[in-house]
Amino acid sequence: MTTFIPRTPRLSKSRFLSGQQCDKRLYFEVYAPEFATKIDAQRQAMLNMGKQIGDTAQLCFPGGELVTEGYRQSAAALEKTAALMADPEIPAIFEAAFQFEDTMIRVDILERSGEQSWRLIEVKASSRVKAVHHADLSVQAYVLQGCGIPISNICLMHMNRHYVFQGGDVDLRQLFMVEDLTEDVRPRLTEIPNRLAQLREMLTRETAPEIEPDGHCHSPYECPFWEHCTKDKSDRWIFHLPGTKEVVRRMRKQGIEHIDDIPSRVKLSMLQQRMKDNVEWCSPELQQVLESVQYPVHHLDFETFMPAIPLYPRTRPYQPIPTQWSNHIESEDLNLRHEKFLYTDPRDPREELAVALISSLGTEGSICVYSDYEKYVLTALAEALPALRAELLQITHRLWDLLAVIQNHYYHPGFSGSFSIKSVLPTLVPSLSYQNLDIQNGATASGTYHHMVFQETDWVERQRLETALEEYCALDTLGMVELRRVLSEKAQPIPEG
Ligand code: SF4
């Protein structure tokens, strides 16, 4: 067990929230941040998006002043905040700094709501109020109260998913919703000092609290110490059992930590049972289902990105916008042809993308996809493009979902209970791996697209990113071709007669 030299570190809002999720998480953040998994491209994209939303929210408060002093310049930030509050001409302060009993906070927006009072506003990228937001606002309101700042309202400002951008300037008053949570938050303030005291006491210990990883590690946030805390767990750890975690909870209560130790009397779902059996399985119907495809077989995959702040007319916050597709076309004599589309212009990609897609898919053959996401994207495209609506909806009738085929007709222990193509493809077609690609998942592809089109100015780098995006999307569709082939080899022949 690792021991640490205890200190009395200052708490902050984010440390308080970490402690609310798990004492051990807070302990590691203070004493062993090197145990955390490095921030990946997906997480970085989320952080960038949060920053963009925060900056945009500030535009709703004209005349507001930003406390530019950073998190390591606490004294200067406190001083600047005090100076801005003393100036009655300043209607709002962004990133205002306060400290009470060694707990430091930065308030997203502190708006003057009268001569003697202020409105506390926390900005969130989410589109609704969540339980964790109450805790977030509670600790901020507690510190402000401790500092003697009169607070008239405690509010959450979040994105309005129903706002439809009409073009021109974004309507900031519609883009955001402000919910007054004063009545919900105030009663919680009495709980804060005790909880802060508990966290401080916990941080005086020489060793981290003994807390087993569990469902709490993923909610309300993904804990960055998950890999560290689970590094000694086997692949057959009970937590890896797919589906509802109710069975997992019951089994752990009985001290069962391994899938192999689940008693046979325990009722499991079909997938959980397959994972427990841990053997390759093929349904007798697999061959027949695989042969239901019509040639030429198209293999289609979209990549999308979801701008938090809408970029194109008649789109909403976080609406998925398709930017790219790949289509591997297999003819009846098994010849393979690849067609692709990637929009590299900052304008709305949807019409050009759809026209090229309709041409590539033609009117014949099945369209093999992996999940129902492509159907969702096609339907949304049909709604957005009335002139192409009929053709796009027609295409949805030709979709053939390979994911559903595998889920219902095949299992391999290498899947470890997951049917994601990222688990299935390396198991069945080891020669096709995402590991060698610059982009290895859809979220990174989305972030890469945004960076390439809206930020990158170096044309050489843009070309590199373009190639990386094309390679990623192409692997998804080539993967489906190969999966169909491997599954055909594994399927039992259909009995004659
Ligand atoms: S992974 Fe889980 S147990 Fe480990 S520190 Fe994070 S929340 Fe706590």
Short mmCIF file of C-alpha atoms and ligand atoms in Angstrom, two decimals:
data_model
loop_
_atom_site.label_atom_id
_atom_site.label_comp_id
_atom_site.label_asym_id
_atom_site.label_seq_id
_atom_site.Cartn_x
_atom_site.Cartn_y
_atom_site.Cartn_z
CA MET A 1 0.00 0.00 0.00
CA THR A 2 1.41 3.37 -1.00
CA THR A 3 1.78 5.92 1.83
CA PHE A 4 1.82 9.69 1.38
CA ILE A 5 2.95 12.59 3.55
CA PRO A 6 -0.28 14.28 4.61
CA ARG A 7 -0.73 18.00 4.07
CA THR A 8 -3.68 20.27 4.65
CA PRO A 9 -4.39 21.17 1.04
CA ARG A 10 -6.83 23.89 0.13
CA LEU A 11 -10.17 22.62 -1.13
CA SER A 12 -11.92 23.97 -4.17
CA LYS A 13 -15.23 23.46 -5.90
CA SER A 14 -13.86 20.80 -8.22
CA ARG A 15 -12.11 18.99 -5.34
CA PHE A 16 -15.35 19.08 -3.35
CA LEU A 17 -17.21 17.53 -6.29
CA SER A 18 -14.52 14.87 -6.70
CA GLY A 19 -14.93 14.07 -3.02
CA GLN A 20 -18.69 13.86 -3.47
CA GLN A 21 -18.16 11.17 -6.10
CA CYS A 22 -15.50 9.24 -4.15
CA ASP A 23 -13.15 10.05 -1.26
CA LYS A 24 -10.41 8.06 -2.93
CA ARG A 25 -10.72 10.09 -6.11
CA LEU A 26 -10.14 13.30 -4.17
CA TYR A 27 -7.26 11.71 -2.27
CA PHE A 28 -5.55 10.69 -5.51
CA GLU A 29 -6.16 14.10 -7.08
CA VAL A 30 -4.34 15.72 -4.16
CA TYR A 31 -1.52 13.22 -3.55
CA ALA A 32 -1.13 11.10 -6.68
CA PRO A 33 -2.43 12.91 -9.76
CA GLU A 34 0.07 10.88 -11.79
CA PHE A 35 -2.20 7.83 -11.27
CA ALA A 36 -4.82 9.45 -13.52
CA THR A 37 -5.23 8.34 -17.11
CA LYS A 38 -3.93 11.03 -19.42
CA ILE A 39 -6.54 13.26 -20.99
CA ASP A 40 -7.31 11.81 -24.43
CA ALA A 41 -8.49 13.62 -27.54
CA GLN A 42 -12.12 12.89 -26.73
CA ARG A 43 -11.90 14.37 -23.23
CA GLN A 44 -9.90 17.33 -24.52
CA ALA A 45 -12.60 18.01 -27.12
CA MET A 46 -15.20 18.04 -24.33
CA LEU A 47 -13.10 20.45 -22.28
CA ASN A 48 -12.69 22.72 -25.30
CA MET A 49 -16.42 22.63 -25.90
CA GLY A 50 -17.09 23.53 -22.25
CA LYS A 51 -14.75 26.49 -22.57
CA GLN A 52 -16.46 27.63 -25.76
CA ILE A 53 -19.88 27.43 -24.09
CA GLY A 54 -18.60 29.32 -21.04
CA ASP A 55 -17.15 32.07 -23.21
CA THR A 56 -20.38 32.33 -25.21
CA ALA A 57 -22.49 32.50 -22.06
CA GLN A 58 -20.50 35.55 -20.96
CA LEU A 59 -21.77 37.40 -24.05
CA CYS A 60 -25.24 37.35 -22.48
CA PHE A 61 -23.96 39.83 -19.87
CA PRO A 62 -22.71 42.88 -21.75
CA GLY A 63 -20.37 45.06 -19.71
CA GLY A 64 -19.29 42.10 -17.59
CA GLU A 65 -15.61 41.89 -16.62
CA LEU A 66 -13.46 38.79 -16.57
CA VAL A 67 -11.07 38.03 -13.72
CA THR A 68 -8.18 36.98 -15.89
CA GLU A 69 -5.88 35.89 -13.07
CA GLY A 70 -5.48 32.13 -13.29
CA TYR A 71 -5.99 29.36 -10.78
CA ARG A 72 -2.42 29.63 -9.52
CA GLN A 73 -2.76 33.38 -8.90
CA SER A 74 -5.35 33.14 -6.14
CA ALA A 75 -4.35 36.24 -4.18
CA ALA A 76 -4.40 38.42 -7.31
CA ALA A 77 -7.73 36.88 -8.40
CA LEU A 78 -9.31 37.61 -4.99
CA GLU A 79 -8.03 41.18 -5.10
CA LYS A 80 -9.30 41.78 -8.64
CA THR A 81 -12.73 40.33 -7.73
CA ALA A 82 -13.02 42.64 -4.73
CA ALA A 83 -12.12 45.65 -6.88
CA LEU A 84 -14.72 44.76 -9.54
CA MET A 85 -17.43 44.22 -6.93
CA ALA A 86 -16.72 47.62 -5.46
CA ASP A 87 -17.34 49.29 -8.84
CA PRO A 88 -21.14 49.73 -9.21
CA GLU A 89 -20.72 50.26 -12.96
CA ILE A 90 -19.73 46.60 -13.42
CA PRO A 91 -22.94 44.61 -14.00
CA ALA A 92 -21.37 41.14 -13.91
CA ILE A 93 -18.09 39.45 -13.06
CA PHE A 94 -16.84 36.33 -14.82
CA GLU A 95 -14.64 33.83 -12.95
CA ALA A 96 -15.00 35.81 -9.72
CA ALA A 97 -12.74 34.35 -6.98
CA PHE A 98 -13.73 33.78 -3.34
CA GLN A 99 -12.22 31.97 -0.42
CA PHE A 100 -13.84 30.92 2.85
CA GLU A 101 -12.32 28.60 5.47
CA ASP A 102 -9.65 27.47 3.05
CA THR A 103 -12.11 26.58 0.30
CA MET A 104 -11.52 28.46 -2.92
CA ILE A 105 -14.09 28.85 -5.68
CA ARG A 106 -14.37 30.62 -9.01
CA VAL A 107 -17.91 31.66 -9.94
CA ASP A 108 -18.72 31.42 -13.65
CA ILE A 109 -20.98 34.48 -13.60
CA LEU A 110 -21.74 36.75 -10.65
CA GLU A 111 -24.39 39.19 -11.79
CA ARG A 112 -25.35 42.29 -9.87
CA SER A 113 -29.05 41.91 -9.04
CA GLY A 114 -29.60 45.03 -6.96
CA GLU A 115 -27.63 47.56 -5.04
CA GLN A 116 -26.66 45.08 -2.39
CA SER A 117 -27.17 41.67 -3.90
CA TRP A 118 -25.82 39.30 -6.51
CA ARG A 119 -27.04 36.46 -8.66
CA LEU A 120 -24.82 33.36 -8.70
CA ILE A 121 -24.89 31.67 -12.12
CA GLU A 122 -23.13 28.42 -12.97
CA VAL A 123 -22.80 27.64 -16.69
CA LYS A 124 -23.07 24.03 -17.85
CA ALA A 125 -22.78 22.39 -21.25
CA SER A 126 -25.58 19.97 -20.42
CA SER A 127 -29.13 20.54 -21.58
CA ARG A 128 -30.87 19.93 -18.24
CA VAL A 129 -30.39 20.26 -14.51
CA LYS A 130 -28.71 17.23 -12.93
CA ALA A 131 -28.31 16.21 -9.28
CA VAL A 132 -24.60 17.02 -9.37
CA HIS A 133 -25.40 20.64 -10.28
CA HIS A 134 -27.10 21.10 -6.91
CA ALA A 135 -23.93 20.02 -5.11
CA ASP A 136 -21.88 22.28 -7.38
CA LEU A 137 -24.05 25.32 -6.63
CA SER A 138 -24.31 24.46 -2.92
CA VAL A 139 -20.59 24.65 -2.27
CA GLN A 140 -20.34 27.91 -4.22
CA ALA A 141 -23.27 29.47 -2.36
CA TYR A 142 -21.79 28.29 0.95
CA VAL A 143 -18.48 30.03 0.25
CA LEU A 144 -20.22 33.22 -0.91
CA GLN A 145 -22.40 33.18 2.19
CA GLY A 146 -19.30 32.68 4.34
CA CYS A 147 -17.69 35.67 2.64
CA GLY A 148 -20.74 37.75 3.50
CA ILE A 149 -21.89 38.22 -0.12
CA PRO A 150 -25.68 38.68 -0.29
CA ILE A 151 -27.07 36.25 -2.88
CA SER A 152 -30.54 36.88 -4.27
CA ASN A 153 -30.68 33.90 -6.66
CA ILE A 154 -28.73 30.71 -7.26
CA CYS A 155 -29.06 29.75 -10.92
CA LEU A 156 -27.94 27.22 -13.48
CA MET A 157 -27.46 28.37 -17.06
CA HIS A 158 -27.55 25.43 -19.46
CA MET A 159 -27.97 24.77 -23.16
CA ASN A 160 -31.43 24.78 -24.70
CA ARG A 161 -31.58 21.75 -26.99
CA HIS A 162 -34.84 22.95 -28.53
CA TYR A 163 -33.40 26.18 -29.88
CA VAL A 164 -33.38 26.14 -33.69
CA PHE A 165 -30.75 28.42 -35.17
CA GLN A 166 -32.20 30.51 -38.01
CA GLY A 167 -28.91 31.74 -39.48
CA GLY A 168 -27.16 35.07 -38.91
CA ASP A 169 -26.23 35.71 -35.28
CA VAL A 170 -27.00 33.07 -32.70
CA ASP A 171 -29.83 34.21 -30.42
CA LEU A 172 -28.04 33.93 -27.09
CA ARG A 173 -31.23 34.36 -25.06
CA GLN A 174 -32.65 31.27 -26.76
CA LEU A 175 -29.43 29.28 -26.89
CA PHE A 176 -29.27 29.18 -23.10
CA MET A 177 -31.84 28.53 -20.39
CA VAL A 178 -31.42 29.94 -16.90
CA GLU A 179 -33.09 27.97 -14.14
CA ASP A 180 -33.45 29.45 -10.68
CA LEU A 181 -32.53 26.72 -8.20
CA THR A 182 -32.44 28.93 -5.10
CA GLU A 183 -35.19 27.02 -3.32
CA ASP A 184 -33.53 23.67 -4.00
CA VAL A 185 -30.02 24.73 -3.10
CA ARG A 186 -30.46 26.89 0.02
CA PRO A 187 -31.60 24.02 2.31
CA ARG A 188 -28.45 22.09 1.33
CA LEU A 189 -26.05 24.73 2.58
CA THR A 190 -26.16 23.42 6.15
CA GLU A 191 -24.71 20.09 4.93
CA ILE A 192 -21.64 21.65 3.36
CA PRO A 193 -19.45 22.47 6.41
CA ASN A 194 -19.68 18.88 7.72
CA ARG A 195 -18.84 17.43 4.37
CA LEU A 196 -15.89 19.78 3.90
CA ALA A 197 -14.64 18.83 7.37
CA GLN A 198 -14.91 15.11 6.51
CA LEU A 199 -12.95 15.62 3.33
CA ARG A 200 -10.26 17.60 5.13
CA GLU A 201 -9.95 14.90 7.77
CA MET A 202 -9.74 12.21 5.10
CA LEU A 203 -6.89 14.12 3.47
CA THR A 204 -4.85 14.07 6.66
CA ARG A 205 -4.42 10.29 6.40
CA GLU A 206 -1.23 8.69 5.11
CA THR A 207 -3.02 6.22 2.85
CA ALA A 208 -5.86 6.48 0.39
CA PRO A 209 -9.28 5.31 1.59
CA GLU A 210 -10.01 1.70 0.72
CA ILE A 211 -12.86 1.99 -1.76
CA GLU A 212 -13.56 -0.67 -4.35
CA PRO A 213 -14.21 0.47 -7.92
CA ASP A 214 -17.87 0.14 -8.84
CA GLY A 215 -20.73 1.90 -10.61
CA HIS A 216 -20.00 5.09 -8.68
CA CYS A 217 -16.74 5.46 -10.67
CA HIS A 218 -18.75 6.35 -13.79
CA SER A 219 -21.34 8.68 -12.36
CA PRO A 220 -21.83 11.59 -12.39
CA TYR A 221 -18.43 11.71 -14.14
CA GLU A 222 -15.97 9.17 -15.50
CA CYS A 223 -13.27 8.93 -12.84
CA PRO A 224 -9.78 9.41 -14.30
CA PHE A 225 -8.39 6.84 -11.82
CA TRP A 226 -10.49 3.94 -13.16
CA GLU A 227 -7.55 2.30 -14.96
CA HIS A 228 -5.38 2.62 -11.87
CA CYS A 229 -8.03 1.27 -9.50
CA THR A 230 -8.86 -1.69 -11.75
CA LYS A 231 -5.36 -2.56 -12.94
CA ASP A 232 -5.32 -5.83 -10.94
CA LYS A 233 -8.82 -6.95 -11.92
CA SER A 234 -9.10 -9.94 -14.24
CA ASP A 235 -11.00 -9.97 -17.53
CA ARG A 236 -13.53 -12.14 -15.71
CA TRP A 237 -14.16 -9.56 -12.99
CA ILE A 238 -17.89 -9.50 -12.28
CA PHE A 239 -18.13 -5.82 -13.14
CA HIS A 240 -17.42 -6.73 -16.79
CA LEU A 241 -20.72 -8.62 -16.98
CA PRO A 242 -22.74 -6.77 -19.65
CA GLY A 243 -26.26 -5.44 -19.31
CA THR A 244 -28.02 -4.31 -16.18
CA LYS A 245 -25.74 -3.93 -13.18
CA GLU A 246 -28.44 -5.27 -10.83
CA VAL A 247 -27.03 -8.81 -11.07
CA VAL A 248 -23.54 -7.43 -10.45
CA ARG A 249 -24.73 -5.61 -7.31
CA ARG A 250 -26.46 -8.73 -5.99
CA MET A 251 -23.45 -10.94 -6.70
CA ARG A 252 -20.99 -8.55 -5.05
CA LYS A 253 -23.17 -8.39 -1.96
CA GLN A 254 -22.71 -12.16 -1.74
CA GLY A 255 -18.95 -11.76 -2.12
CA ILE A 256 -18.85 -13.04 -5.73
CA GLU A 257 -16.17 -11.17 -7.65
CA HIS A 258 -15.67 -13.41 -10.70
CA ILE A 259 -18.05 -14.24 -13.52
CA ASP A 260 -17.01 -17.90 -13.27
CA ASP A 261 -18.22 -18.01 -9.66
CA ILE A 262 -21.81 -16.99 -10.47
CA PRO A 263 -23.98 -19.90 -9.26
CA SER A 264 -25.87 -21.65 -12.06
CA ARG A 265 -29.22 -20.93 -10.35
CA VAL A 266 -28.79 -17.17 -10.94
CA LYS A 267 -30.99 -15.95 -13.78
CA LEU A 268 -28.87 -14.17 -16.40
CA SER A 269 -29.78 -12.47 -19.65
CA MET A 270 -28.88 -14.31 -22.86
CA LEU A 271 -25.76 -12.18 -23.35
CA GLN A 272 -24.68 -12.48 -19.71
CA GLN A 273 -25.05 -16.24 -19.96
CA ARG A 274 -22.90 -16.31 -23.12
CA MET A 275 -20.22 -14.34 -21.38
CA LYS A 276 -20.39 -16.67 -18.42
CA ASP A 277 -20.21 -19.77 -20.68
CA ASN A 278 -17.18 -18.14 -22.35
CA VAL A 279 -17.27 -20.31 -25.46
CA GLU A 280 -17.71 -19.48 -29.12
CA TRP A 281 -21.34 -19.83 -30.18
CA CYS A 282 -23.09 -19.76 -33.58
CA SER A 283 -26.83 -19.92 -34.06
CA PRO A 284 -28.06 -22.53 -36.57
CA GLU A 285 -29.70 -19.69 -38.55
CA LEU A 286 -26.53 -17.63 -39.01
CA GLN A 287 -25.85 -18.85 -42.57
CA GLN A 288 -29.40 -18.18 -43.65
CA VAL A 289 -29.37 -14.69 -42.19
CA LEU A 290 -26.04 -13.87 -43.83
CA GLU A 291 -27.39 -15.03 -47.17
CA SER A 292 -30.36 -12.69 -46.91
CA VAL A 293 -28.27 -9.78 -48.27
CA GLN A 294 -28.93 -8.56 -51.81
CA TYR A 295 -25.99 -7.84 -54.13
CA PRO A 296 -24.31 -5.48 -54.70
CA VAL A 297 -23.81 -5.17 -50.94
CA HIS A 298 -22.95 -1.65 -49.84
CA HIS A 299 -21.20 -1.18 -46.48
CA LEU A 300 -21.99 2.25 -45.15
CA ASP A 301 -20.68 4.29 -42.25
CA PHE A 302 -21.21 7.96 -41.41
CA GLU A 303 -19.07 10.21 -39.29
CA THR A 304 -20.81 13.15 -37.68
CA PHE A 305 -19.95 16.06 -35.44
CA MET A 306 -22.22 17.78 -32.95
CA PRO A 307 -21.53 21.49 -32.55
CA ALA A 308 -22.78 22.70 -29.16
CA ILE A 309 -23.42 26.11 -30.67
CA PRO A 310 -25.25 25.58 -33.97
CA LEU A 311 -23.30 26.52 -37.07
CA TYR A 312 -25.86 25.95 -39.81
CA PRO A 313 -29.39 27.31 -40.26
CA ARG A 314 -32.22 25.07 -39.03
CA THR A 315 -29.99 23.07 -36.71
CA ARG A 316 -30.15 22.75 -32.93
CA PRO A 317 -27.41 22.58 -30.25
CA TYR A 318 -25.65 19.20 -30.32
CA GLN A 319 -27.50 18.11 -33.46
CA PRO A 320 -25.36 15.47 -35.21
CA ILE A 321 -24.22 16.82 -38.59
CA PRO A 322 -22.92 14.18 -41.01
CA THR A 323 -19.63 15.26 -42.55
CA GLN A 324 -18.27 12.08 -44.06
CA TRP A 325 -19.24 8.66 -45.32
CA SER A 326 -17.47 5.56 -46.57
CA ASN A 327 -19.03 2.90 -48.79
CA HIS A 328 -17.35 -0.40 -49.62
CA ILE A 329 -19.35 -2.05 -52.40
CA GLU A 330 -19.12 -5.81 -52.85
CA SER A 331 -20.43 -7.30 -56.06
CA GLU A 332 -21.82 -10.82 -56.36
CA ASP A 333 -18.46 -12.06 -57.73
CA LEU A 334 -16.91 -10.62 -54.52
CA ASN A 335 -15.13 -7.74 -56.23
CA LEU A 336 -14.73 -4.83 -53.88
CA ARG A 337 -14.90 -1.12 -54.72
CA HIS A 338 -14.50 1.79 -52.31
CA GLU A 339 -16.26 5.15 -52.54
CA LYS A 340 -15.98 7.94 -50.00
CA PHE A 341 -16.97 11.49 -49.20
CA LEU A 342 -15.46 14.01 -46.79
CA TYR A 343 -16.60 17.63 -46.66
CA THR A 344 -13.68 19.93 -45.91
CA ASP A 345 -15.43 23.29 -46.20
CA PRO A 346 -16.85 25.20 -43.19
CA ARG A 347 -20.29 25.48 -44.90
CA ASP A 348 -23.19 23.12 -44.22
CA PRO A 349 -22.08 19.72 -45.58
CA ARG A 350 -25.45 18.00 -45.65
CA GLU A 351 -26.75 18.63 -49.16
CA GLU A 352 -23.53 17.81 -51.02
CA LEU A 353 -22.97 14.82 -48.78
CA ALA A 354 -26.49 13.50 -49.43
CA VAL A 355 -26.33 14.00 -53.20
CA ALA A 356 -23.01 12.11 -53.40
CA LEU A 357 -24.38 9.39 -51.13
CA ILE A 358 -27.53 8.82 -53.18
CA SER A 359 -25.37 8.47 -56.27
CA SER A 360 -22.97 6.03 -54.57
CA LEU A 361 -25.72 3.81 -53.12
CA GLY A 362 -27.75 3.69 -56.32
CA THR A 363 -31.04 1.85 -56.12
CA GLU A 364 -29.91 -1.74 -55.79
CA GLY A 365 -28.51 -3.99 -53.14
CA SER A 366 -28.49 -4.20 -49.37
CA ILE A 367 -26.78 -1.53 -47.32
CA CYS A 368 -24.86 -3.14 -44.50
CA VAL A 369 -24.50 -0.91 -41.44
CA TYR A 370 -23.37 -1.50 -37.87
CA SER A 371 -26.13 -0.24 -35.52
CA ASP A 372 -29.17 1.87 -36.27
CA TYR A 373 -27.17 5.13 -36.24
CA GLU A 374 -27.04 5.31 -40.03
CA LYS A 375 -30.84 5.06 -40.15
CA TYR A 376 -31.06 7.94 -37.69
CA VAL A 377 -28.69 10.07 -39.77
CA LEU A 378 -30.50 9.27 -43.03
CA THR A 379 -33.88 10.12 -41.50
CA ALA A 380 -32.54 13.41 -40.12
CA LEU A 381 -31.06 14.21 -43.54
CA ALA A 382 -34.44 13.49 -45.15
CA GLU A 383 -36.09 15.93 -42.75
CA ALA A 384 -33.51 18.61 -43.42
CA LEU A 385 -33.47 18.22 -47.22
CA PRO A 386 -37.06 18.09 -48.55
CA ALA A 387 -35.91 17.86 -52.19
CA LEU A 388 -34.01 14.63 -51.41
CA ARG A 389 -36.43 13.32 -48.83
CA ALA A 390 -38.00 10.52 -50.88
CA GLU A 391 -34.67 9.13 -52.10
CA LEU A 392 -33.13 9.25 -48.62
CA LEU A 393 -36.09 7.53 -47.01
CA GLN A 394 -36.03 4.90 -49.75
CA ILE A 395 -32.43 4.15 -48.80
CA THR A 396 -33.45 3.41 -45.19
CA HIS A 397 -35.56 0.47 -46.47
CA ARG A 398 -32.40 -1.22 -47.79
CA LEU A 399 -30.44 -1.10 -44.51
CA TRP A 400 -29.16 -4.44 -43.23
CA ASP A 401 -27.82 -4.26 -39.67
CA LEU A 402 -24.79 -6.48 -39.12
CA LEU A 403 -24.72 -5.59 -35.42
CA ALA A 404 -28.16 -7.11 -34.90
CA VAL A 405 -27.08 -10.20 -36.86
CA ILE A 406 -24.04 -10.73 -34.62
CA GLN A 407 -25.95 -9.98 -31.41
CA ASN A 408 -28.59 -12.56 -32.26
CA HIS A 409 -26.49 -15.23 -33.94
CA TYR A 410 -22.87 -15.25 -32.84
CA TYR A 411 -20.66 -14.87 -29.76
CA HIS A 412 -16.93 -15.13 -29.17
CA PRO A 413 -15.16 -14.97 -25.78
CA GLY A 414 -12.91 -12.26 -27.25
CA PHE A 415 -15.91 -9.89 -27.31
CA SER A 416 -15.87 -9.81 -23.49
CA GLY A 417 -19.57 -9.05 -23.54
CA SER A 418 -19.29 -6.10 -25.95
CA PHE A 419 -20.62 -6.07 -29.52
CA SER A 420 -19.00 -2.76 -30.36
CA ILE A 421 -17.18 -3.03 -33.69
CA LYS A 422 -14.05 -2.00 -31.74
CA SER A 423 -14.34 -5.30 -29.80
CA VAL A 424 -15.74 -7.52 -32.54
CA LEU A 425 -13.42 -6.61 -35.42
CA PRO A 426 -10.04 -7.22 -33.71
CA THR A 427 -11.39 -10.54 -32.37
CA LEU A 428 -12.63 -11.90 -35.68
CA VAL A 429 -10.31 -10.09 -38.11
CA PRO A 430 -7.06 -9.46 -36.19
CA SER A 431 -5.35 -8.14 -39.35
CA LEU A 432 -7.69 -5.11 -39.31
CA SER A 433 -6.86 -3.07 -36.26
CA TYR A 434 -7.77 0.42 -35.12
CA GLN A 435 -4.56 0.46 -33.07
CA ASN A 436 -2.47 1.53 -36.04
CA LEU A 437 -4.70 4.47 -36.93
CA ASP A 438 -4.25 8.09 -35.81
CA ILE A 439 -8.00 8.19 -35.13
CA GLN A 440 -9.40 5.24 -33.21
CA ASN A 441 -12.94 6.21 -32.25
CA GLY A 442 -15.89 8.27 -33.42
CA ALA A 443 -15.53 10.96 -30.75
CA THR A 444 -11.92 11.62 -31.77
CA ALA A 445 -13.01 11.69 -35.43
CA SER A 446 -15.61 14.31 -34.56
CA GLY A 447 -13.10 16.47 -32.68
CA THR A 448 -10.55 16.04 -35.46
CA TYR A 449 -13.09 17.15 -38.06
CA HIS A 450 -13.93 20.31 -36.12
CA HIS A 451 -10.25 21.11 -35.65
CA MET A 452 -9.39 20.46 -39.31
CA VAL A 453 -12.20 22.55 -40.76
CA PHE A 454 -12.50 25.41 -38.28
CA GLN A 455 -9.08 25.82 -36.67
CA GLU A 456 -6.21 24.30 -38.60
CA THR A 457 -4.55 26.78 -40.95
CA ASP A 458 -1.55 24.74 -42.10
CA TRP A 459 -2.55 22.97 -45.34
CA VAL A 460 -0.05 20.14 -44.80
CA GLU A 461 -1.56 19.38 -41.41
CA ARG A 462 -5.07 19.67 -42.84
CA GLN A 463 -4.17 17.07 -45.43
CA ARG A 464 -2.77 14.77 -42.77
CA LEU A 465 -6.01 15.07 -40.77
CA GLU A 466 -8.10 14.51 -43.90
CA THR A 467 -6.22 11.27 -44.59
CA ALA A 468 -6.57 10.17 -40.96
CA LEU A 469 -10.35 10.75 -41.09
CA GLU A 470 -10.69 8.87 -44.37
CA GLU A 471 -8.65 5.93 -43.09
CA TYR A 472 -10.75 5.70 -39.94
CA CYS A 473 -14.11 5.76 -41.72
CA ALA A 474 -12.87 3.32 -44.39
CA LEU A 475 -11.79 0.81 -41.76
CA ASP A 476 -15.30 0.71 -40.31
CA THR A 477 -16.79 -0.25 -43.68
CA LEU A 478 -13.98 -2.57 -44.79
CA GLY A 479 -14.35 -4.17 -41.35
CA MET A 480 -17.98 -4.98 -42.10
CA VAL A 481 -17.00 -6.66 -45.39
CA GLU A 482 -14.47 -8.83 -43.58
CA LEU A 483 -16.83 -9.58 -40.70
CA ARG A 484 -19.45 -10.89 -43.13
CA ARG A 485 -16.80 -13.05 -44.77
CA VAL A 486 -15.47 -14.50 -41.49
CA LEU A 487 -18.97 -15.13 -40.17
CA SER A 488 -19.86 -16.99 -43.38
CA GLU A 489 -16.90 -19.29 -42.81
CA LYS A 490 -18.01 -19.94 -39.24
CA ALA A 491 -21.69 -20.45 -40.01
CA GLN A 492 -22.98 -23.99 -40.25
CA PRO A 493 -24.05 -24.96 -43.73
CA ILE A 494 -27.78 -24.95 -44.30
CA PRO A 495 -29.00 -28.59 -44.48
CA GLU A 496 -30.13 -29.55 -47.98
CA GLY A 497 -33.76 -30.16 -48.74
S1 SF4 B 1 -11.94 4.66 -9.95
FE1 SF4 B 1 -13.65 4.56 -8.54
S2 SF4 B 1 -12.81 3.82 -6.64
FE2 SF4 B 1 -11.09 4.54 -7.87
S3 SF4 B 1 -10.81 6.64 -7.26
FE3 SF4 B 1 -12.15 6.66 -9.00
S4 SF4 B 1 -14.21 6.68 -8.21
FE4 SF4 B 1 -12.85 6.05 -6.55
#
